[in-house]
Structures are given as structure tokens and as C-alpha cells.
Short mmCIF file of C-alpha atoms and ligand atoms in Angstrom, two decimals:
data_model
loop_
_atom_site.label_atom_id
_atom_site.label_comp_id
_atom_site.label_asym_id
_atom_site.label_seq_id
_atom_site.Cartn_x
_atom_site.Cartn_y
_atom_site.Cartn_z
CA UNK A 283 -8.07 -19.41 -2.78
CA UNK A 284 -10.53 -22.26 -2.56
CA UNK A 285 -13.37 -23.08 -4.88
CA UNK A 286 -16.94 -22.67 -3.72
CA UNK A 287 -19.42 -24.96 -5.43
CA UNK A 288 -22.24 -22.46 -4.99
CA UNK A 289 -20.48 -19.68 -6.82
CA UNK A 290 -22.20 -18.42 -9.94
CA UNK A 291 -18.81 -18.41 -11.56
CA UNK A 292 -16.38 -21.25 -11.19
CA UNK A 293 -13.08 -19.48 -10.55
CA UNK A 294 -10.22 -21.24 -8.78
CA UNK A 295 -8.49 -17.98 -8.08
CA UNK A 296 -8.96 -14.25 -8.27
CA UNK A 297 -8.21 -14.21 -11.97
CA UNK A 298 -6.18 -11.68 -13.93
CA UNK A 299 -8.93 -10.11 -15.99
CA UNK A 300 -8.91 -6.43 -16.81
CA UNK A 301 -11.54 -3.88 -17.64
CA UNK A 302 -11.16 -0.83 -19.85
CA UNK A 303 -10.63 2.83 -18.94
CA UNK A 304 -14.19 3.64 -20.03
CA UNK A 305 -15.57 0.90 -17.82
CA UNK A 306 -13.62 2.28 -14.84
CA UNK A 307 -14.97 5.79 -15.50
CA UNK A 308 -18.52 4.41 -15.62
CA UNK A 309 -18.23 2.01 -12.66
CA UNK A 310 -16.83 4.70 -10.39
CA UNK A 311 -18.74 7.68 -11.80
CA UNK A 312 -15.41 9.44 -12.43
CA UNK A 313 -15.70 13.09 -13.47
CA UNK A 314 -13.00 15.08 -15.29
CA UNK A 315 -12.20 16.64 -11.93
CA UNK A 316 -11.84 13.20 -10.29
CA UNK A 317 -9.43 12.17 -13.05
CA UNK A 318 -7.13 15.09 -12.18
CA UNK A 319 -6.65 13.84 -8.62
CA UNK A 320 -3.93 11.58 -7.20
CA UNK A 321 -5.54 8.15 -7.64
CA UNK A 322 -4.58 4.69 -6.39
CA UNK A 323 -6.24 1.68 -8.02
CA UNK A 324 -6.03 -1.32 -5.71
CA UNK A 325 -6.42 -4.72 -7.37
CA UNK A 326 -6.21 -3.13 -10.83
CA UNK A 327 -4.60 -6.25 -12.31
CA UNK A 328 -4.41 -6.06 -16.10
CA UNK A 329 -7.00 -3.26 -16.46
CA UNK A 330 -6.06 -0.46 -18.88
CA UNK A 331 -7.08 2.33 -16.48
CA UNK A 332 -3.54 3.23 -15.39
CA UNK A 333 -2.09 3.08 -18.94
CA UNK A 334 -4.74 5.34 -20.44
CA UNK A 335 -5.02 7.79 -17.55
CA UNK A 336 -1.25 8.20 -17.68
CA UNK A 337 -1.41 8.83 -21.45
CA UNK A 338 -3.89 11.66 -20.89
CA UNK A 339 -1.77 13.24 -18.15
CA UNK A 340 -3.27 11.73 -14.98
CA UNK A 341 -1.57 10.87 -11.72
CA UNK A 342 -2.27 7.20 -10.94
CA UNK A 343 -0.63 4.29 -9.17
CA UNK A 344 -1.92 0.71 -9.33
CA UNK A 345 -1.24 -1.83 -6.57
CA UNK A 346 -1.81 -5.55 -7.09
CA UNK A 347 0.01 -8.70 -5.90
CA UNK A 348 0.07 -9.94 -9.51
CA UNK A 349 2.58 -7.21 -10.37
CA UNK A 350 5.26 -9.41 -8.77
CA UNK A 351 5.17 -11.22 -12.11
CA UNK A 352 6.68 -9.82 -15.29
CA UNK A 353 4.58 -8.90 -18.35
CA UNK A 354 5.30 -12.22 -20.04
CA UNK A 355 4.06 -14.26 -17.06
CA UNK A 356 0.96 -12.07 -16.60
CA UNK A 357 0.25 -12.50 -20.32
CA UNK A 358 0.57 -16.25 -19.87
CA UNK A 359 -1.86 -16.23 -16.92
CA UNK A 360 -4.36 -14.21 -18.99
CA UNK A 361 -4.02 -16.70 -21.86
CA UNK A 362 -4.50 -19.58 -19.40
CA UNK A 363 -7.87 -18.24 -18.15
CA UNK A 364 -9.12 -16.49 -21.30
CA UNK A 365 -11.13 -19.32 -22.91
CA UNK A 366 -12.56 -20.37 -19.57
CA UNK A 367 -13.65 -16.81 -18.76
CA UNK A 368 -15.37 -16.39 -22.13
CA UNK A 369 -17.11 -19.75 -21.70
CA UNK A 370 -18.27 -18.82 -18.20
CA UNK A 371 -19.61 -15.49 -19.46
CA UNK A 372 -21.59 -17.40 -22.14
CA UNK A 373 -22.85 -19.91 -19.54
CA UNK A 374 -23.94 -17.05 -17.21
CA UNK A 375 -25.45 -14.88 -19.95
CA UNK A 376 -28.81 -14.79 -18.12
CA UNK A 377 -27.22 -12.90 -15.25
CA UNK A 378 -25.27 -10.47 -17.41
CA UNK A 379 -26.01 -7.49 -19.64
CA UNK A 380 -24.17 -8.71 -22.69
CA UNK A 381 -26.23 -6.79 -25.25
CA UNK A 382 -23.86 -3.81 -25.23
CA UNK A 383 -21.04 -6.12 -26.31
CA UNK A 384 -23.04 -8.42 -28.57
CA UNK A 385 -21.71 -11.80 -27.41
CA UNK A 386 -19.40 -13.44 -24.90
CA UNK A 387 -16.74 -13.63 -27.62
CA UNK A 388 -17.10 -9.93 -28.44
CA UNK A 389 -16.83 -9.09 -24.74
CA UNK A 390 -13.69 -11.24 -24.61
CA UNK A 391 -12.18 -9.18 -27.45
CA UNK A 392 -12.96 -5.89 -25.66
CA UNK A 393 -11.38 -7.16 -22.44
CA UNK A 394 -8.38 -8.55 -24.34
CA UNK A 395 -7.79 -5.17 -26.00
CA UNK A 396 -7.78 -3.51 -22.57
CA UNK A 397 -5.40 -6.15 -21.20
CA UNK A 398 -3.05 -5.80 -24.18
CA UNK A 399 -2.98 -2.05 -23.55
CA UNK A 400 -1.97 -2.80 -19.95
CA UNK A 401 0.65 -5.36 -20.98
CA UNK A 402 2.21 -2.89 -23.40
CA UNK A 403 2.49 -0.29 -20.62
CA UNK A 404 3.40 -2.58 -17.72
CA UNK A 405 7.22 -2.86 -17.69
CA UNK A 406 7.75 0.85 -18.30
CA UNK A 407 5.04 1.75 -15.78
CA UNK A 408 6.63 -0.54 -13.20
CA UNK A 409 9.96 1.24 -13.65
CA UNK A 410 8.18 4.56 -13.24
CA UNK A 411 6.59 3.30 -10.00
CA UNK A 412 3.05 3.33 -11.45
CA UNK A 413 2.57 -0.43 -10.90
CA UNK A 414 3.43 -1.73 -7.46
CA UNK A 415 3.32 -5.33 -6.21
CA UNK A 416 1.26 -4.92 -3.04
CA UNK A 417 -2.07 -6.15 -1.78
CA UNK A 418 -4.79 -5.64 0.77
CA UNK A 419 -5.19 -5.69 3.67
CA UNK A 420 -1.88 -3.84 4.18
CA UNK A 421 -0.65 -1.22 1.71
CA UNK A 422 2.80 0.39 1.69
CA UNK A 423 1.47 3.96 1.56
CA UNK A 424 1.32 6.84 4.01
CA UNK A 425 -1.85 8.33 5.48
CA UNK A 426 -3.90 10.29 2.92
CA UNK A 427 -1.21 9.77 0.28
CA UNK A 428 -3.95 9.76 -2.36
CA UNK A 429 -7.05 11.83 -3.03
CA UNK A 430 -8.98 8.83 -4.29
CA UNK A 431 -8.69 5.03 -3.91
CA UNK A 432 -10.57 2.78 -6.35
CA UNK A 433 -11.14 -0.94 -5.95
CA UNK A 434 -12.95 -2.79 -8.72
CA UNK A 435 -14.03 -6.43 -8.85
CA UNK A 436 -12.13 -7.63 -5.84
CA UNK A 437 -13.79 -6.61 -2.54
CA UNK A 438 -17.39 -7.84 -2.06
CA UNK A 439 -17.22 -9.83 -5.31
CA UNK A 440 -15.12 -12.60 -3.73
CA UNK A 441 -17.11 -12.60 -0.48
CA UNK A 442 -17.11 -16.41 -0.24
CA UNK A 443 -13.33 -16.55 -0.28
CA UNK A 444 -12.54 -13.34 1.62
CA UNK A 445 -14.21 -13.10 5.02
CA UNK A 446 -15.73 -10.16 6.87
CA UNK A 447 -12.54 -9.52 8.88
CA UNK A 448 -10.56 -9.23 5.66
CA UNK A 449 -13.13 -6.85 4.19
CA UNK A 450 -13.14 -4.60 7.27
CA UNK A 451 -9.33 -4.48 7.48
CA UNK A 452 -9.00 -3.92 3.73
CA UNK A 453 -11.56 -1.11 3.56
CA UNK A 454 -10.17 0.66 6.65
CA UNK A 455 -6.74 0.41 5.01
CA UNK A 456 -8.08 2.05 1.83
CA UNK A 457 -9.56 4.77 4.05
CA UNK A 458 -6.17 5.27 5.71
CA UNK A 459 -4.32 5.91 2.44
CA UNK A 460 -6.91 8.03 0.59
CA UNK A 461 -9.28 10.89 1.32
CA UNK A 462 -12.05 9.16 -0.61
CA UNK A 463 -12.62 5.49 -1.42
CA UNK A 464 -14.89 3.97 -4.09
CA UNK A 465 -15.61 0.24 -4.34
CA UNK A 466 -17.50 -1.56 -7.13
CA UNK A 467 -19.43 -3.88 -7.35
CA UNK A 468 -21.35 -4.65 -4.15
CA UNK A 469 -22.61 -8.03 -5.38
CA UNK A 470 -20.78 -11.32 -4.96
CA UNK A 471 -20.12 -13.96 -7.60
CA UNK A 472 -23.53 -15.52 -6.94
CA UNK A 473 -25.11 -12.18 -7.97
CA UNK A 474 -26.31 -11.46 -4.41
CA UNK A 475 -25.58 -8.32 -2.41
CA UNK A 476 -22.51 -9.25 -0.38
CA UNK A 477 -23.35 -10.33 3.17
CA UNK A 478 -20.29 -8.27 4.22
CA UNK A 479 -21.81 -4.99 3.05
CA UNK A 480 -24.01 -4.16 6.07
CA UNK A 481 -21.40 -5.01 8.72
CA UNK A 482 -18.77 -3.05 6.75
CA UNK A 483 -21.13 -0.03 6.64
CA UNK A 484 -21.66 -0.28 10.41
CA UNK A 485 -17.92 -0.45 11.00
CA UNK A 486 -17.33 2.59 8.79
CA UNK A 487 -19.99 4.61 10.63
CA UNK A 488 -18.48 3.64 13.97
CA UNK A 489 -15.06 4.74 12.70
CA UNK A 490 -16.58 8.18 11.92
CA UNK A 491 -16.46 7.92 8.12
CA UNK A 492 -19.25 8.97 5.81
CA UNK A 493 -20.30 6.03 3.63
CA UNK A 494 -22.96 6.10 0.93
CA UNK A 495 -24.18 3.73 -1.75
CA UNK A 496 -24.62 5.39 -5.11
CA UNK A 497 -26.15 4.22 -8.39
CA UNK A 498 -23.68 4.47 -11.28
CA UNK A 499 -24.14 4.40 -15.04
CA UNK A 500 -22.66 0.91 -15.43
CA UNK A 501 -24.23 -2.51 -15.17
CA UNK A 502 -22.73 -5.73 -16.52
CA UNK A 503 -23.66 -8.22 -13.80
CA UNK A 504 -27.44 -7.66 -13.66
CA UNK A 505 -28.25 -5.70 -10.50
CA UNK A 506 -24.63 -4.59 -9.98
CA UNK A 507 -25.02 -0.88 -10.64
CA UNK A 508 -24.07 0.56 -7.27
CA UNK A 509 -20.77 1.63 -5.79
CA UNK A 510 -19.76 2.28 -2.20
CA UNK A 511 -18.32 5.76 -1.70
CA UNK A 512 -16.52 6.56 1.56
CA UNK A 513 -15.43 10.04 2.51
CA UNK A 514 -12.71 9.67 5.07
CA UNK A 515 -12.66 13.14 6.55
CA UNK A 516 -13.63 12.23 10.10
CA UNK A 517 -16.95 13.76 11.19
C1 SAM B 134 -11.03 -9.84 -11.23
S1 SAM B 134 -9.52 -8.94 -11.16
C2 SAM B 134 -10.10 -7.26 -11.34
C3 SAM B 134 -9.10 -6.39 -12.07
C4 SAM B 134 -9.52 -4.92 -12.26
N1 SAM B 134 -9.75 -4.26 -11.01
C5 SAM B 134 -10.75 -4.80 -13.10
O1 SAM B 134 -11.84 -4.53 -12.59
O2 SAM B 134 -10.65 -5.01 -14.31
C6 SAM B 134 -9.13 -9.01 -9.42
C7 SAM B 134 -7.72 -8.53 -9.09
O3 SAM B 134 -7.55 -8.58 -7.67
C8 SAM B 134 -6.17 -8.84 -7.45
N2 SAM B 134 -5.91 -9.27 -6.07
C9 SAM B 134 -5.79 -10.52 -5.57
N3 SAM B 134 -5.52 -10.49 -4.25
C10 SAM B 134 -5.43 -9.16 -3.92
C11 SAM B 134 -5.16 -8.47 -2.69
N4 SAM B 134 -4.91 -9.13 -1.56
N5 SAM B 134 -5.16 -7.12 -2.71
C12 SAM B 134 -5.42 -6.44 -3.86
N6 SAM B 134 -5.69 -7.05 -5.04
C13 SAM B 134 -5.70 -8.39 -5.07
C14 SAM B 134 -5.86 -9.91 -8.49
O4 SAM B 134 -4.46 -10.05 -8.69
C15 SAM B 134 -6.61 -9.37 -9.71
O5 SAM B 134 -5.79 -8.57 -10.51
#
């Protein structure tokens, strides 16, 4: 993926950087009832959501192209980007709500703990079929295989690198495999509402899906406190 000079963040790739279970619950407004459903996390990368939900008895599968790599190589990729990510967080502090974490370094430690949790679970989870090397816009799942599909920090965020066509195909694919889809955030890396959002909403309405934008109890990138929820039962 190319580098865009105007990006708020200076990422050469979609980086392996994982959030915690609690952050997932907050970003997606997940209730206890939601957590009992069959969930697919697409683009979960090294987040600890799958590991922890599995520990508490949930039914979750994560799909991400990075799962082609083994735990050692993913660990190496995390180590390769870690210092840069922490530095970029510090450099972008004005656009972020860091106060909950204290500092960029403290945030780095929280994220690293989540990623270590993932790394510890990964090889066993892969054998159990909980981590699958697959990526949007085409997923190897059957129609409505899942109750809920989650996609965090991939769609809309990388709007400069991933065009509108990709977004439409990817979101329709999520709608094919799950009865409900939630996507967070809706801002891009320049902290602007993604220009793909309105055309995606139009496409979803035309396809007969019910799409809504809901405020959630999570905000790290300032202004990024909304998720897209799509109910795929055709109206
Ligand atoms: C910034 S990380 C977000 C990880 C996790 N969802 C979170 O919020 O902590 C973006 C993830 O998107 C994954 N990714 C890259 N291309 C993808 C694709 N075509 N389909 C699905 N995921 C993809 C990357 O491998 C990476 O793990």
C-alpha cells in the first residue's frame, strides 16, 4: 500500500497493531447478549478480542491476511513498527484522547499487553480454526454464517489507500456473511469523516439493508466516536 503525504499518520502499510478486548466492547457497543453470538472479526490482526472472548466461552473467528504468518513473524512485524507507532501517537497527541492512558508510552504498553495476549493464543487458535488467513473484499464464508461481523480500524480509516469500490465490495461482503455488521471508526487517518461513508450508505440503502450511525462510548481519535451498524435482514 502506498504512502500518502497528507495522511495524519505516516504509515507505509496497514500495520499490525492490536486493541484490547475492552476497547472492542466499547468501540462496538457490545452487550453481554452480543458477546454470546457467533462473531467474526475481520481485520482483527493482533487484537486480543478473540483470545479473551474465547477464554470467557464466546464463539468467535478472526480473519486477517496477516494470519498467513506464524506467531514469531507477526511478533517481529509488531516489534518493527512499535517504536514508530508510539512516536506517531506522541506527534499526533493533539488529535487523540491520550488522557485515559497517560502518555504515548503508556498507551504503547497497553497495546503491547493486548498483542502479547494475542500472540500467546495465536498458534493454538489457528489450529482450532479461530484465526483464518483471509481478507476483504472476498471472505471464505457462507451466507449468514455469523450473527455479527465486526471490522475495526481497517475500513474507512485507510480511505486514501482503499478506494470506494473496495469499500462497497468489502462492506457488501460483510453483509453477505453476517446478519449484522458493525464498523469502527468512520474517520480516516487525517481525522476527517471518510469520503466513502455517504456513497457506502447510499449503496447499502439501495441494496435494501438498514444502516445507521450510532454514537459509542469510545473515543481515542478525537471525533471518532461513531460506528456504522448494518442490519442485513432485507426490508
Ligand atoms: C490497524 S490494524 C487493526 C487491528 C484490529 N482490528 C484492531 O482494531 O486492533 C488493521 C488490520 O487490517 C488487516 N488487513 C489488511 N488488509 C486486509 C484485508 N484486505 N482484509 C481484512 N483485513 C486486512 C491488517 O493485517 C491489520 O491486522
